[in-house]
mmCIF file of C-alpha atoms in Angstrom:
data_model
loop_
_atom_site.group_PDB
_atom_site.id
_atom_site.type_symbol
_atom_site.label_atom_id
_atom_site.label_comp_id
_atom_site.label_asym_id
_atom_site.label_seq_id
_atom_site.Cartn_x
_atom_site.Cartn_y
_atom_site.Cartn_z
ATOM 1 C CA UNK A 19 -29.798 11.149 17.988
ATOM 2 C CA UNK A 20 -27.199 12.706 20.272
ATOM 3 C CA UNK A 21 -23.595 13.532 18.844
ATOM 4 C CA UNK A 22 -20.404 12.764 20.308
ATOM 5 C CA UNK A 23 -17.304 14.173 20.474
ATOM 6 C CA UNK A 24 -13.321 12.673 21.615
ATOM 7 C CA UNK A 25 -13.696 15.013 24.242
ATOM 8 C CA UNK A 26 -17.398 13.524 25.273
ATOM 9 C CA UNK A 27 -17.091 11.250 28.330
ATOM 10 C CA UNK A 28 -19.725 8.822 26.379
ATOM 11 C CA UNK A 29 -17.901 8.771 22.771
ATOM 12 C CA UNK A 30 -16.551 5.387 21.951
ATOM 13 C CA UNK A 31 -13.482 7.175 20.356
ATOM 14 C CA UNK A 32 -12.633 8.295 23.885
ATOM 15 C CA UNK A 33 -12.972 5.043 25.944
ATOM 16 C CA UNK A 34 -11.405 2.255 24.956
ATOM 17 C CA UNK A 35 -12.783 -1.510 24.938
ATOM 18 C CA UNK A 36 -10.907 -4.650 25.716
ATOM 19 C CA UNK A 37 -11.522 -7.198 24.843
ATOM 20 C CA UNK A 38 -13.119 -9.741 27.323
ATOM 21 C CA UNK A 39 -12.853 -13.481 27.462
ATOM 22 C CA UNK A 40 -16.370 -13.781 26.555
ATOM 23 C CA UNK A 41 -15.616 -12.048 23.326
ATOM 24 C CA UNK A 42 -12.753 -14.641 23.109
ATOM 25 C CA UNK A 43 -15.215 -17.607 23.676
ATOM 26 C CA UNK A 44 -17.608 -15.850 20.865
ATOM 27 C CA UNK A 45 -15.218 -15.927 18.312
ATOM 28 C CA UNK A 46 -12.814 -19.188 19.044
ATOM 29 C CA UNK A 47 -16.330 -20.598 19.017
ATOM 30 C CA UNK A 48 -15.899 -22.301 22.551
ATOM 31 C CA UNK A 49 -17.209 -21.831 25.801
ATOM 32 C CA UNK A 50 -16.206 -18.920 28.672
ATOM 33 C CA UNK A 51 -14.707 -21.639 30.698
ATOM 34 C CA UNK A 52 -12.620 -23.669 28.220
ATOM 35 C CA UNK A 53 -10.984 -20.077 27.498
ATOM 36 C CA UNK A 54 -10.177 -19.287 31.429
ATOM 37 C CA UNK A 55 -8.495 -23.441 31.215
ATOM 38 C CA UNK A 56 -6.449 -22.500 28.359
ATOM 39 C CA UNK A 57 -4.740 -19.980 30.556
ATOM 40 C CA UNK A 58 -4.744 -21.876 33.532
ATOM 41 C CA UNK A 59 -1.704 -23.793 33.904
ATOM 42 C CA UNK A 60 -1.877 -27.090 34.330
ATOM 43 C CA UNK A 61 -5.616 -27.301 33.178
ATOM 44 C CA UNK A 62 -7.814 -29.809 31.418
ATOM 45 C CA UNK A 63 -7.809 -28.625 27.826
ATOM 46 C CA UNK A 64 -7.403 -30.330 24.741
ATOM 47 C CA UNK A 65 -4.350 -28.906 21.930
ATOM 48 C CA UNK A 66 -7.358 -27.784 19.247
ATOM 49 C CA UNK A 67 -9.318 -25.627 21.583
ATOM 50 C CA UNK A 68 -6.237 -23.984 23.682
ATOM 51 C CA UNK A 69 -4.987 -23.062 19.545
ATOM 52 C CA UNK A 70 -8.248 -22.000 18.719
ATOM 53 C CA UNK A 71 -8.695 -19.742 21.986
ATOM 54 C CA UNK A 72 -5.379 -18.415 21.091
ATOM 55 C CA UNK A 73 -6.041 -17.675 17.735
ATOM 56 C CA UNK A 74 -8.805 -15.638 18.627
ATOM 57 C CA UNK A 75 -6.939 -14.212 21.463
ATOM 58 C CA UNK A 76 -3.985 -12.760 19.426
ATOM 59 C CA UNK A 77 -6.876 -11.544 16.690
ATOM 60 C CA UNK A 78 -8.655 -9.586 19.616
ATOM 61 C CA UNK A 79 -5.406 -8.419 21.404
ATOM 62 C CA UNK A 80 -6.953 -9.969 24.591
ATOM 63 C CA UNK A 81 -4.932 -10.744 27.975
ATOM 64 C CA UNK A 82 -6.235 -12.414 30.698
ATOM 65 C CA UNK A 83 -7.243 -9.939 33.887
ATOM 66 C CA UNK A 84 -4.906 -10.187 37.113
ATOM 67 C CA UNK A 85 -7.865 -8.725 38.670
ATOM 68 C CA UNK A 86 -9.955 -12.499 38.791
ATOM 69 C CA UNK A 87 -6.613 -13.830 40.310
ATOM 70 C CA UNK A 88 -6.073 -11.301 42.942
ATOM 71 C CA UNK A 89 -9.799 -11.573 44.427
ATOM 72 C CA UNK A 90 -8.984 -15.481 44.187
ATOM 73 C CA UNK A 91 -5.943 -15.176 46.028
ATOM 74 C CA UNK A 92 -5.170 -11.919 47.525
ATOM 75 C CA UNK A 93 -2.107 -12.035 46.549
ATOM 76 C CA UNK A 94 -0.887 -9.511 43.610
ATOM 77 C CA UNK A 95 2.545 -10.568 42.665
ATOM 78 C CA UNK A 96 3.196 -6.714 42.991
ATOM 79 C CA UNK A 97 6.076 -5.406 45.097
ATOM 80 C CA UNK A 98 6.061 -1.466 45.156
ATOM 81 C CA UNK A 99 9.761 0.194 45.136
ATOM 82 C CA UNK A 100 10.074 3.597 46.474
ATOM 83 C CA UNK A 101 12.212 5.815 46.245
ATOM 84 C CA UNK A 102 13.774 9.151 45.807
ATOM 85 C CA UNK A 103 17.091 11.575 44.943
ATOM 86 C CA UNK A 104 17.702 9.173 42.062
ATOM 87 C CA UNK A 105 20.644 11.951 41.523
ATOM 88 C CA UNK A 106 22.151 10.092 43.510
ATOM 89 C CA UNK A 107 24.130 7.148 41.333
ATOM 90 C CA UNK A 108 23.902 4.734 44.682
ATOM 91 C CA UNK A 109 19.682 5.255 45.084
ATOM 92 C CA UNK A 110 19.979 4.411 41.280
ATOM 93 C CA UNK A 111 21.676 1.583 41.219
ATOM 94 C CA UNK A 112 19.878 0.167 44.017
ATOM 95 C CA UNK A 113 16.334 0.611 42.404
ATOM 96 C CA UNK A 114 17.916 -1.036 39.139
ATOM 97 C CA UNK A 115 18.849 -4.168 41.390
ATOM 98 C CA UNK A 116 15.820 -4.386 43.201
ATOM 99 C CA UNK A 117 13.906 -4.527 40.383
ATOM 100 C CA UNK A 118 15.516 -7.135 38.381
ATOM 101 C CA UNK A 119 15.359 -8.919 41.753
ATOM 102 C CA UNK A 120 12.011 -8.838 42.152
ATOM 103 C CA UNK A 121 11.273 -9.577 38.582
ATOM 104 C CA UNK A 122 13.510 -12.542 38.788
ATOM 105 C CA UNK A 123 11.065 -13.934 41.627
ATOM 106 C CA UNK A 124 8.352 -13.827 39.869
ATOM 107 C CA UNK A 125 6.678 -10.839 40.758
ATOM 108 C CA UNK A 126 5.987 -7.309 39.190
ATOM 109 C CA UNK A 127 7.023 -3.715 40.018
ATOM 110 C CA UNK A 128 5.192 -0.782 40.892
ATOM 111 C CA UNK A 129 7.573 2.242 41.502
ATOM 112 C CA UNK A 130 6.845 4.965 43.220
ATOM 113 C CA UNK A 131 8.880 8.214 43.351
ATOM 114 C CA UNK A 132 8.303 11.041 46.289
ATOM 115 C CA UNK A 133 9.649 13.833 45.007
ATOM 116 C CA UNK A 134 11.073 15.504 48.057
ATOM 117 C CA UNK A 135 13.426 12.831 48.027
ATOM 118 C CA UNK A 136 13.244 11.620 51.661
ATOM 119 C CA UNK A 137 9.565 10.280 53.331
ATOM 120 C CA UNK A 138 7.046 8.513 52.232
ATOM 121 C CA UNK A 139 4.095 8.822 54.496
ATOM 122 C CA UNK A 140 2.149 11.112 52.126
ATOM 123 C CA UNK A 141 2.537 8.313 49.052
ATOM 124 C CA UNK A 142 1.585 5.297 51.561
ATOM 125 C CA UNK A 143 -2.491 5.250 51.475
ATOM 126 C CA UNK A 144 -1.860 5.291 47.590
ATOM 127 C CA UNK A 145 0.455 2.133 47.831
ATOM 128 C CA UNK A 146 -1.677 0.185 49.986
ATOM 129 C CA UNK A 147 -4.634 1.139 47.415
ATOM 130 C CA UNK A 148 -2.940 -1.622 44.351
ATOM 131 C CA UNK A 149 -3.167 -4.157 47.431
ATOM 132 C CA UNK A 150 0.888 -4.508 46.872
ATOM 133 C CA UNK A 151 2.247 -7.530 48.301
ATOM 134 C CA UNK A 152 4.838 -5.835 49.803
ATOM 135 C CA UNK A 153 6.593 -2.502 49.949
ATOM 136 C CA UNK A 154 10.133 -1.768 49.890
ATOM 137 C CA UNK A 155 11.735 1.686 50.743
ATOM 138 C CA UNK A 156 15.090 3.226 49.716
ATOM 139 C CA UNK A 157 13.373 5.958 52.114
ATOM 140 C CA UNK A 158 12.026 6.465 55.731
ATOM 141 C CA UNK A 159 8.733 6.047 56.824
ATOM 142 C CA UNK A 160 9.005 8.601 59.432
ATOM 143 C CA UNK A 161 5.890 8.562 61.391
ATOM 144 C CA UNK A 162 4.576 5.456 63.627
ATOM 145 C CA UNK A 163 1.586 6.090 62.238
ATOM 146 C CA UNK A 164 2.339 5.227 58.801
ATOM 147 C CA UNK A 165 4.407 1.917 59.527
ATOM 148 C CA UNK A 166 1.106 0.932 61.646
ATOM 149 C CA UNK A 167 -1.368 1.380 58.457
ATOM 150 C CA UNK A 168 1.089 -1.081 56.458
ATOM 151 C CA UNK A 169 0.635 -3.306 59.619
ATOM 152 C CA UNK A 170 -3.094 -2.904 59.615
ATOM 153 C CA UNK A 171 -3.101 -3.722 56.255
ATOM 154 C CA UNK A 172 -0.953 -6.909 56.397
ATOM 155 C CA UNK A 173 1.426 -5.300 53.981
ATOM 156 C CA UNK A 174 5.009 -5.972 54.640
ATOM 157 C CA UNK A 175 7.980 -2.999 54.713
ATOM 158 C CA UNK A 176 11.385 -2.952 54.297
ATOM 159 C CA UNK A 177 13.384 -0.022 54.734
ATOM 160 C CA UNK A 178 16.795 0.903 53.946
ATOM 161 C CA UNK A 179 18.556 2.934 56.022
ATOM 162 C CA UNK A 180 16.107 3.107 58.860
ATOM 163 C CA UNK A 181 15.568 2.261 62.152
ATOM 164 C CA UNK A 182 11.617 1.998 62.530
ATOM 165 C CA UNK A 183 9.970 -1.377 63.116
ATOM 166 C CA UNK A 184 6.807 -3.518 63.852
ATOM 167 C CA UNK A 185 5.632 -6.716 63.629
ATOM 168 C CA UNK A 186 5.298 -5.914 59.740
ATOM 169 C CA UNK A 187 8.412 -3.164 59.432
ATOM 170 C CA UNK A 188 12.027 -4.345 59.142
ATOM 171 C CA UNK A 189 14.765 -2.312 58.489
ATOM 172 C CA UNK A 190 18.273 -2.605 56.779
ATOM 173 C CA UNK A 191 21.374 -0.613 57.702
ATOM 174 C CA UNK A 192 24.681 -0.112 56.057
ATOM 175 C CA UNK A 193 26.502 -0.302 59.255
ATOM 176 C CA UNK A 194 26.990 3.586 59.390
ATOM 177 C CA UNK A 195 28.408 4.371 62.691
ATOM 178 C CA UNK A 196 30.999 2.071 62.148
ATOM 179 C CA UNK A 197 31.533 3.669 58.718
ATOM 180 C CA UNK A 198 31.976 7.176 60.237
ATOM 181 C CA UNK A 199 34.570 5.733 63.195
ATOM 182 C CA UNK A 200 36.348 4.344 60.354
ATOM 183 C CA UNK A 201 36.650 7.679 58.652
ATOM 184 C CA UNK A 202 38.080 9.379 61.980
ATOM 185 C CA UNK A 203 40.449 6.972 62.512
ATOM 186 C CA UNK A 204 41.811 7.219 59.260
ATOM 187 C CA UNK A 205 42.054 11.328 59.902
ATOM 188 C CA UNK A 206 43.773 10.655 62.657
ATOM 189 C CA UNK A 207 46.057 8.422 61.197
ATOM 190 C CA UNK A 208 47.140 10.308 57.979
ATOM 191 C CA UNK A 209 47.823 13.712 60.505
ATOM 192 C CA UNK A 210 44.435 15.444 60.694
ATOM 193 C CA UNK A 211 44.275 18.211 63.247
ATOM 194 C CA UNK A 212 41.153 20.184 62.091
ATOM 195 C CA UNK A 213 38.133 18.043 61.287
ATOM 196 C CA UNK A 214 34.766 19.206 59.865
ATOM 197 C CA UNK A 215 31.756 17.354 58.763
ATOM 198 C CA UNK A 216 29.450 17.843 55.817
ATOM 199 C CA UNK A 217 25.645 16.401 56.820
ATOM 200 C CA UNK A 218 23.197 15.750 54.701
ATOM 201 C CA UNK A 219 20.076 17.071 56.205
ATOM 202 C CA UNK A 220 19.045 17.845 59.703
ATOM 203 C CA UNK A 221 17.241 15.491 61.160
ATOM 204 C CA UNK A 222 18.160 12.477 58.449
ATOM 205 C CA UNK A 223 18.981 9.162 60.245
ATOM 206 C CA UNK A 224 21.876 7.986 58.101
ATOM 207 C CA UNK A 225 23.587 11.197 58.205
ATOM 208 C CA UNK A 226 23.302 11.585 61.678
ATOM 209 C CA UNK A 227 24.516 8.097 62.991
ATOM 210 C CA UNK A 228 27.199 8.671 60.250
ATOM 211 C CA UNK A 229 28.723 11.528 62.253
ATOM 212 C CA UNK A 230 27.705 10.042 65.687
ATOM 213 C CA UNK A 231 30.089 7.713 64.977
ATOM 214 C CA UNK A 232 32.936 9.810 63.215
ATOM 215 C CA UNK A 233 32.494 12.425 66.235
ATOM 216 C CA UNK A 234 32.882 9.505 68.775
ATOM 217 C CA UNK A 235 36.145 8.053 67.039
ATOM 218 C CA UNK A 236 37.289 11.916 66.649
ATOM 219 C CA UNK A 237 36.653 11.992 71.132
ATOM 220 C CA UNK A 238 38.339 9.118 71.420
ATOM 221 C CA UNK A 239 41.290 10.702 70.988
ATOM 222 C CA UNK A 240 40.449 13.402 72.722
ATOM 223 C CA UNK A 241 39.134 15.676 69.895
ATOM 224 C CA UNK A 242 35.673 17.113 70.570
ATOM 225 C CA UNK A 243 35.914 20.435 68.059
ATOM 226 C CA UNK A 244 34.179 19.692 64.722
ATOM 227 C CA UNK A 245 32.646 21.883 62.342
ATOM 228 C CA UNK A 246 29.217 21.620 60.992
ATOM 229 C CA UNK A 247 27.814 22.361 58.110
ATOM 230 C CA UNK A 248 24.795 20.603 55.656
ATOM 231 C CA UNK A 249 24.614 19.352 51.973
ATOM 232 C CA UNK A 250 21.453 18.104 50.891
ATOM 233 C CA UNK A 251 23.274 15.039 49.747
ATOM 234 C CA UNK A 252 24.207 16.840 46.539
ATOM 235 C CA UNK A 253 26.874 18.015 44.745
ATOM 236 C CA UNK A 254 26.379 21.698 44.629
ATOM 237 C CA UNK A 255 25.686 22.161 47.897
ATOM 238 C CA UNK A 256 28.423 19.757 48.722
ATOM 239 C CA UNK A 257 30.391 22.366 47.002
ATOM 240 C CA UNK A 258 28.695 25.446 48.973
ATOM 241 C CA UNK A 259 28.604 23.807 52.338
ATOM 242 C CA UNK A 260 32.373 23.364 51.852
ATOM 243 C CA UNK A 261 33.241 26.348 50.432
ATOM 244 C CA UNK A 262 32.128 27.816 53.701
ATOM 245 C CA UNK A 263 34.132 25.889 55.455
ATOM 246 C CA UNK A 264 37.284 27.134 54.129
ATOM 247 C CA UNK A 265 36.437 30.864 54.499
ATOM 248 C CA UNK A 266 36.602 29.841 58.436
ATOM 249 C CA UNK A 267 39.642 31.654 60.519
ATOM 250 C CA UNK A 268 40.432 28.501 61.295
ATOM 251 C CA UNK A 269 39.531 26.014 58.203
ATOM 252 C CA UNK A 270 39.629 22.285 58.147
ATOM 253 C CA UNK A 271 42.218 20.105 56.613
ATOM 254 C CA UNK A 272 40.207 16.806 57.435
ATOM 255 C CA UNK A 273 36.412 16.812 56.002
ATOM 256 C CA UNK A 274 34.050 13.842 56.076
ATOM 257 C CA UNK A 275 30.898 14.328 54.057
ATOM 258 C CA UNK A 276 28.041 11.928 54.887
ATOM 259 C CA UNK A 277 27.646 10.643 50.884
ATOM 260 C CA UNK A 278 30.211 10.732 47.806
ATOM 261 C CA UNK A 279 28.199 13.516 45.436
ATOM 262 C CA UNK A 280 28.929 15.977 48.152
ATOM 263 C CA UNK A 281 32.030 14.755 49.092
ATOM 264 C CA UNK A 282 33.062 15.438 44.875
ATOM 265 C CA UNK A 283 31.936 18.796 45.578
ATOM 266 C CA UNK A 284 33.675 19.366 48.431
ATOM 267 C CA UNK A 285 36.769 18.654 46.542
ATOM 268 C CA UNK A 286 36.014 20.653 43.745
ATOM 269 C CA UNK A 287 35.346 23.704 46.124
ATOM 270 C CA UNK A 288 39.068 22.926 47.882
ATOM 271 C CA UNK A 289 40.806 22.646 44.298
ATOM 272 C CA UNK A 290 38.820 26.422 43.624
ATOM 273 C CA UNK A 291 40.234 27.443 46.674
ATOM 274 C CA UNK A 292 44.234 26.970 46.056
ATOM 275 C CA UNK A 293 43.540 24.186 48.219
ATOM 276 C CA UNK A 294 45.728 20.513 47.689
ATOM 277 C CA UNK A 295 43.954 16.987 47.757
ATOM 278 C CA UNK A 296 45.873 15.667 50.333
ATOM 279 C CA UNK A 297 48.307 17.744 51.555
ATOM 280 C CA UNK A 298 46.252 20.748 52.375
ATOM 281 C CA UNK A 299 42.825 18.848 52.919
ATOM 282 C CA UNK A 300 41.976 15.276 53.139
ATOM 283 C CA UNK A 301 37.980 14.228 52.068
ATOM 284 C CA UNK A 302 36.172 11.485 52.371
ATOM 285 C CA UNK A 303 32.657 10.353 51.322
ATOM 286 C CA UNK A 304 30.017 7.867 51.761
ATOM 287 C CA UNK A 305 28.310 4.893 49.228
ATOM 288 C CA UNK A 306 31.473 4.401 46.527
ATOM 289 C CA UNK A 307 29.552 5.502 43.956
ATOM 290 C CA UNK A 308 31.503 4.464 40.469
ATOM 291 C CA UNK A 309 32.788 8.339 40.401
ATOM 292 C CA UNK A 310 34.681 7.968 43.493
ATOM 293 C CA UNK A 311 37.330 5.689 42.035
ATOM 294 C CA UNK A 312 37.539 7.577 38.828
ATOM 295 C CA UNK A 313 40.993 9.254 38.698
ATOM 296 C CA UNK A 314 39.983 13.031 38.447
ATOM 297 C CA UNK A 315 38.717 11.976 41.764
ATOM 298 C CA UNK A 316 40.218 9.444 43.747
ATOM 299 C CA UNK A 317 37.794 9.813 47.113
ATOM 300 C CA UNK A 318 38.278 7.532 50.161
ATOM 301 C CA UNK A 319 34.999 6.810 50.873
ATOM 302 C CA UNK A 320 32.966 4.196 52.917
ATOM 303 C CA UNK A 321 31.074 1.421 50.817
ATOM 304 C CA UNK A 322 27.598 0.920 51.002
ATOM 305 C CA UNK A 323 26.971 -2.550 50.003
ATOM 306 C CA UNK A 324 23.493 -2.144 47.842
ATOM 307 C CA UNK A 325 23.730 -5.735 46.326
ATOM 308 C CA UNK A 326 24.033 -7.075 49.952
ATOM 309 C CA UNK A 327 21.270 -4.896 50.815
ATOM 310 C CA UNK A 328 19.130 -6.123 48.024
ATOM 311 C CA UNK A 329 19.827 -9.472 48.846
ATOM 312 C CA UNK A 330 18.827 -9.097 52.261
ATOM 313 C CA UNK A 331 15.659 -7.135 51.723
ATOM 314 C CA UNK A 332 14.271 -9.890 49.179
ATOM 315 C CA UNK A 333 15.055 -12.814 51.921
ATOM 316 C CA UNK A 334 12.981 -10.628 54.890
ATOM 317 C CA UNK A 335 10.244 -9.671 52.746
ATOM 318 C CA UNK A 336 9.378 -12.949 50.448
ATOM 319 C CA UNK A 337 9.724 -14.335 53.890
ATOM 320 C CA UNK A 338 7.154 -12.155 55.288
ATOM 321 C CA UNK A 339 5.015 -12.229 52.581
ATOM 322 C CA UNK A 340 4.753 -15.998 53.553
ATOM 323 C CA UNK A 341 3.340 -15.319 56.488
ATOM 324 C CA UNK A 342 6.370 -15.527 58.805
ATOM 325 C CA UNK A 343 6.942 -12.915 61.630
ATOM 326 C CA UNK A 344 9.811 -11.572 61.283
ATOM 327 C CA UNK A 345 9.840 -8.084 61.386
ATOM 328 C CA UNK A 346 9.548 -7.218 65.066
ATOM 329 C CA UNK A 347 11.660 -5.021 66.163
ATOM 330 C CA UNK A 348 14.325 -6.440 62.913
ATOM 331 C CA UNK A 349 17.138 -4.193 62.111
ATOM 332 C CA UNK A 350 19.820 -6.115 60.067
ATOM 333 C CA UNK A 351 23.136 -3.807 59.420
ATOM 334 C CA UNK A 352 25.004 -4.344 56.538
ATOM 335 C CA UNK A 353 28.604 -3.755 56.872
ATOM 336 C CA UNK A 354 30.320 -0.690 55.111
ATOM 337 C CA UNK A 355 33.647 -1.381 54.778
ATOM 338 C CA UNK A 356 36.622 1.942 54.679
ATOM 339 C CA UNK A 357 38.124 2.066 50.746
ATOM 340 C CA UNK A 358 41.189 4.785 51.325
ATOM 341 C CA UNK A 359 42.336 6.608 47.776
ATOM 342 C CA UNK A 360 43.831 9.373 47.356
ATOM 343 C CA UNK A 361 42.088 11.648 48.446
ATOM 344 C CA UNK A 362 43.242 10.900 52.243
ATOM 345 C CA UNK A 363 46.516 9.597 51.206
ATOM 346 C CA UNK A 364 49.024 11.714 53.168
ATOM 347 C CA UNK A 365 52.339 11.245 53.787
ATOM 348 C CA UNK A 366 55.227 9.549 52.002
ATOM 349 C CA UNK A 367 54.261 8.336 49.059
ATOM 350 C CA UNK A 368 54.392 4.608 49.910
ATOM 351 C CA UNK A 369 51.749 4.841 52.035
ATOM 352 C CA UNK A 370 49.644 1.500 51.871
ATOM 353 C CA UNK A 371 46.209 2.017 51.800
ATOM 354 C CA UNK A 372 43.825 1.132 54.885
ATOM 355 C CA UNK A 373 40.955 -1.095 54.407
ATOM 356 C CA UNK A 374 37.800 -1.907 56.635
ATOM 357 C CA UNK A 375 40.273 -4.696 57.448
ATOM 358 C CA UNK A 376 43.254 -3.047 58.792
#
């Protein structure tokens, strides 16, 4: 007789056996069926034999299979979340809502994290593998390509922060133009004369329509000269990117960074540079992450409104998941409205605030 070890593919010790509803039936001493109606809501099944089944259930440690009820219906009940740069206390917070959202519906969550914090066209083909009943993204799908296998598939996509559609893509926006015209107005306002801008990375959608629009508020008033430099959305290189900036000849007083962590780090580099938060520089961020209103802080910043964006992403896609067509070329922007502290509060010190509203 052969031996077997853990390690053997064929040892018993290795694989382990659930327990089926046939073994269920075997024990409760009922038939295969009257164990698949005592889990059926709703079903013809006397008291005795759904407590027997049960009995024997708990004794066994058996569940019932999704698997029966997904070939029965093709639907799942599982919405896959992905996302990335959970560093980043906004990304977290919006995964936490979206899942409690989704659980709250009804349905389950499969979360996915790409590790290069920004596409997910490589993780995709795995997705669509669980048969998900929908997908949505705190990141880009970048390619065509990739939005057009979830449409081949039947799989509705949200996106945050994105652009890209199809007739099974939609995408929510924090209004971030808007958010960045805000910012240069503001500049303007409190007596900015030398603006800069810290992206997050080349190429990123959010951070470039974020200085689209802070460049065009800047032109507006007739000031084209802005200097560049790039983040990573993070904190360090917040602090790097800005710490560049104020070894220029000419250095900024006035620096928009396209999300809070970098816009902390900015400040931190200006305080290790002599410099004073206002008077010498004003900074401003992006999201309102909690941070931003703590007191060592204070950072204007623009508010990204995740719980809108939550709310609006379960509407489109339970929606869609229905069967309704509304994706097609769907981009929904969510307002982001200007919070000024004191970070950008120059002047006399009875300054009021601005608001999105002002």
């Amino acid at each position: 007789m052969k031996k077997t070890t853990p390690s053997d593919p064929n040892s018993t010790v290795m694989r382990k056996k659930y327990a089926s509803s046939m073994d269920v039936a075997r024990l409760a001493g009922v038939s295969q069926s009257a164990v698949s109606r005592a889990y059926t809501e709703g079903a013809s099944v006397s008291a005795k034999t759904r407590e027997k089944v049960m009995k024997a259930a708990d004794e066994l440690g058996y569940g019932p299979s999704v698997i029966p009820r997904i070939m029965l219906t093709h639907r799942s009940s599982l919405i896959a979340i992905v996302s990335g740069g959970l560093y980043n206390p906004f990304y977290a917070g919006v995964v936490e809502t979206l899942a409690q959202a989704i659980q709250k519906s009804g349905s389950n969550v499969m979360f996915f994290v790409v590790n290069h914090g920004e596409y997910i066209d490589e993780i995709v083909p795995d997705i669509l593998g669980y048969r998900v009943d929908g997908i949505i993204s705190a990141l880009s799908i970048v390619s065509p390509e990739a939005a057009e296998r979830c449409a081949k598939m039947h799989t509705p996509v949200v996106l945050f922060n994105n652009k890209l559609s199809n007739d099974w893509v939609a995408s929510i926006c924090s209004d971030n133009v808007e958010g960045g015209r805000q910012i240069a107005a503001l500049f303007l306002k409190r007596g900015g004369r030398r603006f800069a801008y810290i992206g997050g990375k080349k190429g990123n959608l959010a951070s470039e329509d974020r200085f689209a629009g802070y460049l065009s508020g800047l032109m507006r008033e007739g000031v084209g000269d802005v200097a560049v430099a790039y983040g990573d959305f993070r904190h360090d290189e917040g602090f790097k990117a800005a710490k560049t900036l104020f070894a220029a000849k000419r250095p900024p007083d006035a620096i928009f960074c396209a999300n809070d962590l970098m816009a902390l780090g900015a400040m931190e580099a200006a305080k290790a540079a002599g410099l004073r938060i206002p008077e010498d520089v004003m900074i401003a961020g992006f999201d309102d992450i909690p941070a931003a209103a703590w007191p060592s802080f204070d950072l204007t910043t623009v508010r990204q409104d995740g719980d809108a964006m939550v709310r609006r992403a379960m509407n489109l896609l339970s929606k869609m998941i229905d069967g309704e067509q509304l994706a097609g070329n769907s981009l929904h922007l969510i307002a982001a409205p200007l919070v000024e502290r004191g970070s950008t509060m120059r002047g006399s010190s009875d300054a009021t605030p601005l608001t999105g509203d002002q």
